[in-house]
PDB file of C-alpha atoms in Angstrom:
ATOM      1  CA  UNK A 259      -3.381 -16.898   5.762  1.00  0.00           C
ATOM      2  CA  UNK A 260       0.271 -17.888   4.859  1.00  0.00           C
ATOM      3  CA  UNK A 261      -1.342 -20.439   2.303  1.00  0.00           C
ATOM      4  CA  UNK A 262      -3.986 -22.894   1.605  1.00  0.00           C
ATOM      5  CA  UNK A 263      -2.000 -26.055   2.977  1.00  0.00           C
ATOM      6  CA  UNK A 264      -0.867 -23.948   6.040  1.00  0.00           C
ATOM      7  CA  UNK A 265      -4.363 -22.430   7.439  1.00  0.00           C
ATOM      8  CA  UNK A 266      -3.670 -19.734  10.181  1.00  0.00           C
ATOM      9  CA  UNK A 267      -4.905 -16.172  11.405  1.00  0.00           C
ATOM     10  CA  UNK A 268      -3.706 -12.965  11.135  1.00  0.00           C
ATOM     11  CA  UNK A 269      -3.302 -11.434  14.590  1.00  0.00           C
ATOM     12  CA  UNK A 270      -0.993  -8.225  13.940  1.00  0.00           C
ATOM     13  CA  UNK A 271       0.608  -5.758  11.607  1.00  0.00           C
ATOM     14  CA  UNK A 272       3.187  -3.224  12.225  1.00  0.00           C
ATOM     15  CA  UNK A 273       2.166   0.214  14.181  1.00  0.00           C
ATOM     16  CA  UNK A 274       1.867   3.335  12.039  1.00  0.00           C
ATOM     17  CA  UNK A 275       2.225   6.986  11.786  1.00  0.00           C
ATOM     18  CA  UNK A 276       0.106   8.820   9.018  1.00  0.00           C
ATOM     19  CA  UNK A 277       1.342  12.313   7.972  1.00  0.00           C
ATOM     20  CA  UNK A 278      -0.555  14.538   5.742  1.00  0.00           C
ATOM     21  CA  UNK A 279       1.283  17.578   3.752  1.00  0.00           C
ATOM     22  CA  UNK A 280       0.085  20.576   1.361  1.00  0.00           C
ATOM     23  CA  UNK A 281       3.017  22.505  -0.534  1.00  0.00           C
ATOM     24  CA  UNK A 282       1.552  25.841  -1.903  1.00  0.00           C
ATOM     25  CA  UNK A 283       3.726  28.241  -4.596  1.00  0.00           C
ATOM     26  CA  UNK A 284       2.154  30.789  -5.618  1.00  0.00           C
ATOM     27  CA  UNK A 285      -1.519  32.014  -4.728  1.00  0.00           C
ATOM     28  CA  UNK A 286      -3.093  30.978  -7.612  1.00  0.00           C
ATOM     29  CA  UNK A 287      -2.523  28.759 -10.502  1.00  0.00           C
ATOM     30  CA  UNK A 288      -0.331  29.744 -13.635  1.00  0.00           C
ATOM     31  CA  UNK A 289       0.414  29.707 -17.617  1.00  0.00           C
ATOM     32  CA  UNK A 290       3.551  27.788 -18.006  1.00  0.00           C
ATOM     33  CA  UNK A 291       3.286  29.318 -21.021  1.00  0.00           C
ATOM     34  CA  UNK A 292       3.869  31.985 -19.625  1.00  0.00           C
ATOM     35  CA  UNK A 293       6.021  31.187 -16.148  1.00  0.00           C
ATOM     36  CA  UNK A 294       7.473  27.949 -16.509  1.00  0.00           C
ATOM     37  CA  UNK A 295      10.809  27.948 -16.103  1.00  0.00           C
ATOM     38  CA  UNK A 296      11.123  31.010 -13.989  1.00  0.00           C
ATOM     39  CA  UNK A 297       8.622  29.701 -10.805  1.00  0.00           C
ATOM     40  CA  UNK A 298       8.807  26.558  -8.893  1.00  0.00           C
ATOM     41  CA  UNK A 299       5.983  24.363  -9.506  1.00  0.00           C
ATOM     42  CA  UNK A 300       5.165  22.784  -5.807  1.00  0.00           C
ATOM     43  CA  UNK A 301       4.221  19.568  -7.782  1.00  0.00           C
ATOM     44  CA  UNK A 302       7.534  18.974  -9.448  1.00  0.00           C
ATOM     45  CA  UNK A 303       8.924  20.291  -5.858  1.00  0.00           C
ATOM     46  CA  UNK A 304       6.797  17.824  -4.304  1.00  0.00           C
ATOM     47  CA  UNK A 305       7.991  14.937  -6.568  1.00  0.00           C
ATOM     48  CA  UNK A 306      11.447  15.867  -5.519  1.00  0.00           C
ATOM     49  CA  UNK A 307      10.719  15.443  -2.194  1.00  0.00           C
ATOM     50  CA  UNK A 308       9.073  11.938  -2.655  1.00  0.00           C
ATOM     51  CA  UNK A 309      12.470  11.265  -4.438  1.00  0.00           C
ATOM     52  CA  UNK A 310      14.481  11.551  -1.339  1.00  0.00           C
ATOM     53  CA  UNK A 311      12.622  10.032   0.608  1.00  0.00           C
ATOM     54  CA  UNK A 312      14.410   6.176  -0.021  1.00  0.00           C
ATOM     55  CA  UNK A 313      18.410   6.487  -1.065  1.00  0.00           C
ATOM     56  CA  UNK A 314      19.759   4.068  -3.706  1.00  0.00           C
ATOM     57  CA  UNK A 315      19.078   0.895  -1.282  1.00  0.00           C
ATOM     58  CA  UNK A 316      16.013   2.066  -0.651  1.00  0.00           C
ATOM     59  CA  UNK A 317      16.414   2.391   2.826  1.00  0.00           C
ATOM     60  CA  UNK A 318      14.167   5.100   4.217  1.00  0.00           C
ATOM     61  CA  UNK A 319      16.468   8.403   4.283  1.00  0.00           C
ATOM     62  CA  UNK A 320      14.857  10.284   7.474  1.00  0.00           C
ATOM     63  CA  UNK A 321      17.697  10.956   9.797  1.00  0.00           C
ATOM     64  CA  UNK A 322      17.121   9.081  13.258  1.00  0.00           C
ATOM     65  CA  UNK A 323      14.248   6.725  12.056  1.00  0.00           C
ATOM     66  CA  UNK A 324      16.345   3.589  12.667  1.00  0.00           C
ATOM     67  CA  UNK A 325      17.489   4.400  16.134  1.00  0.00           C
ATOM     68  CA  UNK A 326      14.953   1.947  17.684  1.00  0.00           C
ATOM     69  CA  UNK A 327      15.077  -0.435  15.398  1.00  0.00           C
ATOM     70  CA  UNK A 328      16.622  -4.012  16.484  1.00  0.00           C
ATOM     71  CA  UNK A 329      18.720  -5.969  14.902  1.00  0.00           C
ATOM     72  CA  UNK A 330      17.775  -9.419  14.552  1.00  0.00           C
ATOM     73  CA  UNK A 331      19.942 -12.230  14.955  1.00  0.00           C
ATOM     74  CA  UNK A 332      20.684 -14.590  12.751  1.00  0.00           C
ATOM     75  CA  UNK A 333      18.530 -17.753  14.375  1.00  0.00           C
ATOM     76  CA  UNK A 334      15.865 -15.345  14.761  1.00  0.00           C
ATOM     77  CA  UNK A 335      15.996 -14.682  10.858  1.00  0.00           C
ATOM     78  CA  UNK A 336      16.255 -17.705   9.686  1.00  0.00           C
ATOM     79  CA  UNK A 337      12.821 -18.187  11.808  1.00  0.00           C
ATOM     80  CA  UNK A 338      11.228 -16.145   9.658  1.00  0.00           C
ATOM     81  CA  UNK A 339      12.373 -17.487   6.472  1.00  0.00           C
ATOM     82  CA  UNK A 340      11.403 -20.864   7.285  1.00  0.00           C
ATOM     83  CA  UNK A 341       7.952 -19.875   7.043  1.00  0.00           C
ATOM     84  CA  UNK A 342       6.284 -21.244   3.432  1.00  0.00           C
ATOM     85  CA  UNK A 343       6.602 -18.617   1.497  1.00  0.00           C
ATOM     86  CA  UNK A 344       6.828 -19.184  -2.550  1.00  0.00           C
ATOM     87  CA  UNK A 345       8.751 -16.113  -4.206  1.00  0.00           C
ATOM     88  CA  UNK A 346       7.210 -16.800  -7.724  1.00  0.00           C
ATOM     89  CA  UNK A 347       3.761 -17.042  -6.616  1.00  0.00           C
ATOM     90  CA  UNK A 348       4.185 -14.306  -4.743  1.00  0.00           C
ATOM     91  CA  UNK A 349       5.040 -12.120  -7.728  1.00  0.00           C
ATOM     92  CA  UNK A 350       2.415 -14.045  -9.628  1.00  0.00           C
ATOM     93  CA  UNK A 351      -0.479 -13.179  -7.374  1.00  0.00           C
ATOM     94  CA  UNK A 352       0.303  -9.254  -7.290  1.00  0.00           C
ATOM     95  CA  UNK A 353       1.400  -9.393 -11.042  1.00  0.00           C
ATOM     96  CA  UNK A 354       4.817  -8.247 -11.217  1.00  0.00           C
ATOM     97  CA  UNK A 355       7.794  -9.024 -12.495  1.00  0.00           C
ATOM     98  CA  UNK A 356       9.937  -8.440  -9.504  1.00  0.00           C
ATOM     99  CA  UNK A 357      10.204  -7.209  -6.022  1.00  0.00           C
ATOM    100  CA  UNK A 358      11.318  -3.800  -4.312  1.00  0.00           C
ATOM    101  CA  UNK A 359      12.878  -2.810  -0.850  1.00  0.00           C
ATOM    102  CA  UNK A 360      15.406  -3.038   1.698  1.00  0.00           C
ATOM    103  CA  UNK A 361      18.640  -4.186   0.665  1.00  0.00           C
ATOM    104  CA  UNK A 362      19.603  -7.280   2.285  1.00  0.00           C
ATOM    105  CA  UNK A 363      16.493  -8.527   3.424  1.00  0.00           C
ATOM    106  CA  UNK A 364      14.065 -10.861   2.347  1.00  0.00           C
ATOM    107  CA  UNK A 365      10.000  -9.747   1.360  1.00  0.00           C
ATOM    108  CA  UNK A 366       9.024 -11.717   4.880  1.00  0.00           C
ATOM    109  CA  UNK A 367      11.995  -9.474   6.669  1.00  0.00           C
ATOM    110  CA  UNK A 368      11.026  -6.220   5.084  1.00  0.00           C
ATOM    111  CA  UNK A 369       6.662  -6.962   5.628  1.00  0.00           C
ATOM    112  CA  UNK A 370       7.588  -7.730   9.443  1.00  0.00           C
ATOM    113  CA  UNK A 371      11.155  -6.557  11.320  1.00  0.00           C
ATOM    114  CA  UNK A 372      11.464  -3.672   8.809  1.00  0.00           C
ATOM    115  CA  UNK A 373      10.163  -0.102   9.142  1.00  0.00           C
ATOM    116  CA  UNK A 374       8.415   0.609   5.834  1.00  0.00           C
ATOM    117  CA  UNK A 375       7.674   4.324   4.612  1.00  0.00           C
ATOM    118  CA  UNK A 376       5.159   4.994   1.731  1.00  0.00           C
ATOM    119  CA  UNK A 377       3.323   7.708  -0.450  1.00  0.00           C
ATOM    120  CA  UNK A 378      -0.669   6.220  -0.461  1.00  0.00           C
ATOM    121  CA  UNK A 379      -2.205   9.564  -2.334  1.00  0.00           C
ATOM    122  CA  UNK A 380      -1.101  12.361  -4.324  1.00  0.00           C
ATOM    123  CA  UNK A 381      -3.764  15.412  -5.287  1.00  0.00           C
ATOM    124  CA  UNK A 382      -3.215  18.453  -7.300  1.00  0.00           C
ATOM    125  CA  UNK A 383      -2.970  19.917 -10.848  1.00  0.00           C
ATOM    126  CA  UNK A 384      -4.896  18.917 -13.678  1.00  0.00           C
ATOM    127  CA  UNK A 385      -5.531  15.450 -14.592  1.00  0.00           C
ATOM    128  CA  UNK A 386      -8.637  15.619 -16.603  1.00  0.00           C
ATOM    129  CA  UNK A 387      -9.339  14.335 -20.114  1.00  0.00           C
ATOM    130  CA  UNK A 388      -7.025  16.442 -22.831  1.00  0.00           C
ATOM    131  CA  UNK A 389      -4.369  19.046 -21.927  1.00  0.00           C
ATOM    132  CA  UNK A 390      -4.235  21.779 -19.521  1.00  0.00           C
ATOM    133  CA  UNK A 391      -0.633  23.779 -19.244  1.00  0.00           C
ATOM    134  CA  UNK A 392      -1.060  25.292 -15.888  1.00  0.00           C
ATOM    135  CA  UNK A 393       1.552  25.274 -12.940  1.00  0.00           C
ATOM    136  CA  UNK A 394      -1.038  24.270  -9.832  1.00  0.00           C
ATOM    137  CA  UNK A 395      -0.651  26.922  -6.745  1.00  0.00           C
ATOM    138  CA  UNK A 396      -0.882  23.875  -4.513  1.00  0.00           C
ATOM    139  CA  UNK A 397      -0.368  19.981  -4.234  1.00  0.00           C
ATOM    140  CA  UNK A 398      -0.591  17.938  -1.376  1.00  0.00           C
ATOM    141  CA  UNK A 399       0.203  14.009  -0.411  1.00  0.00           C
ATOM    142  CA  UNK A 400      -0.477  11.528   1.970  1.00  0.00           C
ATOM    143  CA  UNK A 401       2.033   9.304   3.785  1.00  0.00           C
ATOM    144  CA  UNK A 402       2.619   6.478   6.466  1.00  0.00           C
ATOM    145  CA  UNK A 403       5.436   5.076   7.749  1.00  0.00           C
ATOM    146  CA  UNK A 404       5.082   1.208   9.364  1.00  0.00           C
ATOM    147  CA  UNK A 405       6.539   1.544  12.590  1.00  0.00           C
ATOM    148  CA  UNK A 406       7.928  -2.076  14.018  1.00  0.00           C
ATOM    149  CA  UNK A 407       8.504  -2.844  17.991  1.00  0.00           C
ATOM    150  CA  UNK A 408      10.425  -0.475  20.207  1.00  0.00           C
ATOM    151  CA  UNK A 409       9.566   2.600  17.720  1.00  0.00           C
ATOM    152  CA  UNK A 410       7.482   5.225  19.167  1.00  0.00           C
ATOM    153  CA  UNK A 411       5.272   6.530  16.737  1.00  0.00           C
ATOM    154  CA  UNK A 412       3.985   9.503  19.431  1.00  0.00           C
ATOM    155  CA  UNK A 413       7.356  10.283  20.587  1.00  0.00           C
ATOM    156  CA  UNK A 414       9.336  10.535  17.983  1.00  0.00           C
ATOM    157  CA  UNK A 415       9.737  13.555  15.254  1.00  0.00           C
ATOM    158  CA  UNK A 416      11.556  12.163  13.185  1.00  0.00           C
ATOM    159  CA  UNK A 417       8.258  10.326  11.947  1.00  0.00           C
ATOM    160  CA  UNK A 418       6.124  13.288  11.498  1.00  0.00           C
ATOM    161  CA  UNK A 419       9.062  15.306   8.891  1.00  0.00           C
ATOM    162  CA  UNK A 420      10.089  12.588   6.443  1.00  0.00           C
ATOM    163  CA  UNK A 421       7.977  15.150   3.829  1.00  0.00           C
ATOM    164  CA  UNK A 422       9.392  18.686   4.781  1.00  0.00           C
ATOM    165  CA  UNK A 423      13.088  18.501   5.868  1.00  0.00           C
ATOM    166  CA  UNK A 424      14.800  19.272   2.630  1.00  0.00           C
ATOM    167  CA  UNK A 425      17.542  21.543   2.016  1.00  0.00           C
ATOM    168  CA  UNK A 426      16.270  21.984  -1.720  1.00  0.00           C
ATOM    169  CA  UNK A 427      12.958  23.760  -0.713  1.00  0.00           C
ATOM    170  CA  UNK A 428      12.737  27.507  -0.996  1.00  0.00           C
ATOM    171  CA  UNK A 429      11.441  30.409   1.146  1.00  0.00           C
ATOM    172  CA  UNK A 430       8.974  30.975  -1.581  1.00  0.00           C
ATOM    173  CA  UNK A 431       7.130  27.659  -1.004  1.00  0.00           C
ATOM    174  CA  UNK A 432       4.609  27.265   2.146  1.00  0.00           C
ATOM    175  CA  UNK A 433       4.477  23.689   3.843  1.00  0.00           C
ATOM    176  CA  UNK A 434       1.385  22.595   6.197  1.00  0.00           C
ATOM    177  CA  UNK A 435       1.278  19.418   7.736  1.00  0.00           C
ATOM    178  CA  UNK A 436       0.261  17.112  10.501  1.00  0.00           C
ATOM    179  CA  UNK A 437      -0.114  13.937  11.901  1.00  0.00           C
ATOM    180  CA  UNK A 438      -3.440  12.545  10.608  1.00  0.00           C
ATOM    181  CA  UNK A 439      -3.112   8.750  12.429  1.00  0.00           C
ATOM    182  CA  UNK A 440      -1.068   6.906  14.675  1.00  0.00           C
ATOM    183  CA  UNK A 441      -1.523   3.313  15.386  1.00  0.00           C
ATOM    184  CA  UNK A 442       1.174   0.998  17.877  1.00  0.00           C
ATOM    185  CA  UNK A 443       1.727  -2.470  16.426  1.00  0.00           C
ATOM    186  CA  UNK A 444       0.813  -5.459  18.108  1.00  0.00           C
ATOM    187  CA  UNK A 445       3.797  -5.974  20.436  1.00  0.00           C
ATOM    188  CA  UNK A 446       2.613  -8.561  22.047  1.00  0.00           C
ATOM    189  CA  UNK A 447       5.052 -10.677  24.393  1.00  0.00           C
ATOM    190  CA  UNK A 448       2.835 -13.420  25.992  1.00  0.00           C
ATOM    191  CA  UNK A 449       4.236 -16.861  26.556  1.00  0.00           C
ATOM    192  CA  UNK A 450       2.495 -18.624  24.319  1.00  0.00           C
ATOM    193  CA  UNK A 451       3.951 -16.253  21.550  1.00  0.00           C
ATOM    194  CA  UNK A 452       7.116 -15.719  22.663  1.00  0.00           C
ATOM    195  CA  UNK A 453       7.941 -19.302  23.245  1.00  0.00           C
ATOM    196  CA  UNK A 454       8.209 -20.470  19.683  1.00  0.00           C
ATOM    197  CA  UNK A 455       8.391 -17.233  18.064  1.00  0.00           C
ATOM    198  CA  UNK A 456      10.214 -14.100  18.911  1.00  0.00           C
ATOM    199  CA  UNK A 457       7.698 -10.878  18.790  1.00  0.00           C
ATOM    200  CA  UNK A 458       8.490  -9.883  15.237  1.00  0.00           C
ATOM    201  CA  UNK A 459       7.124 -12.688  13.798  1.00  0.00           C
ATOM    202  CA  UNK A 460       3.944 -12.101  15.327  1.00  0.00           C
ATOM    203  CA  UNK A 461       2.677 -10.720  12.293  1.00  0.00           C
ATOM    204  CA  UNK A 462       3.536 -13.701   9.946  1.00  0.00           C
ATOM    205  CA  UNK A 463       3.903 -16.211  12.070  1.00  0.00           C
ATOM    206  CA  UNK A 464       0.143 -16.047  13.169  1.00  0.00           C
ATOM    207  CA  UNK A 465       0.024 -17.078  16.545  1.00  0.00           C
ATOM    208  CA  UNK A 466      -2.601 -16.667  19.240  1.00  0.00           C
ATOM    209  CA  UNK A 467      -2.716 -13.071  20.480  1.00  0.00           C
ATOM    210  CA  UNK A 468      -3.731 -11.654  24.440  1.00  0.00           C
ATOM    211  CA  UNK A 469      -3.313  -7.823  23.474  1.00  0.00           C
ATOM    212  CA  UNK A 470      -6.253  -5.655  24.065  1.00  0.00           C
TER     213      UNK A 470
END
């Protein structure tokens, strides 16, 4: 709901493609003690690659992602910032101090016309109570990138690598992954919609939805 004085349903949220990856090093776990320093450790490889994945306007850094991505005009912008939407509150309600993304968009542009690409899960190594000073042979990590109209989550590679095209990785290091989800966005263009809204606000702009 896009606030208590402006009641309205959800309909829509961008497509998706979920990727799942496992780096292993060596075959089993190690001393760094005894090998740090002198063998990669695929979590700290792993972190790198998480790294790259947004450059320094955080704009997702997998070659070819944008290629279907539209650019929206102006009037069709300013659409979706005239939706009430309180910045502060916003902030308030998650509890943090500022927000994060795209340069040159807005939060409403980057939550609905903006591909979004994140890490949801990390697992490997130690992370009990107290210290443990092993290297971990293996770490792996769960992504998804939001996909927004005109992208083609099943069609398109580029999607599926954002985790294992680095130059940086070595021949030592073995990478398994696949695609663990994929879900198309609501891209729906019915009259009703697409009369007062153009389709990327369908999924803040809350309008009445035919899709099946």
């Amino acid at each position: 709901m896009i606030s208590m004085e402006h009641p309205s349903i959800e309909i829509a949220l961008r497509g998706m493609a979920c990727m799942h990856v496992v780096i292993t090093g060596p075959d089993h776990d190690l001393h760094s003690g005894v090998y740090g320093g002198a063998v990669a450790n695929p979590v700290n490889i792993l972190c790198k690659m998480i790294a790259s994945l947004h450059d320094e306007n955080n704009v997702i850094n997998i070659p070819g992602l944008y290629d279907k991505v539209k650019e929206i005009s102006a009037q069709e912008r300013d659409k979706i910032n005239g939706v009430p939407f309180n910045l502060k509150e916003y902030q308030e309600e998650l509890g943090i101090e500022e927000v994060w993304g795209e340069k040159g968009y807005t939060v409403l542009e980057r939550t609905g016309i903006r591909p979004a690409l994140d890490v949801n899960g990390i697992g490997g190594g130690f992370t009990g109570e107290g210290a443990k000073t092993g290297e971990p042979s293996k770490v792996d990590a769960k992504s998804a990138v939001r996909l927004v109209p005109d992208q083609k989550p099943d069609g398109s590679g580029h999607h599926n690598t954002g985790l294992c095209d680095h130059n940086f990785l070595s021949n030592s290091f073995r990478i398994w992954s696949k695609i663990s989800e994929i879900k198309r966005g609501c891209l729906c263009k019915t009259p009703s919609a697409t009369k007062s809204y153009p389709r990327y606000l369908l999924n803040i702009a809350h309008l009445t939805c035919t899709c099946r």
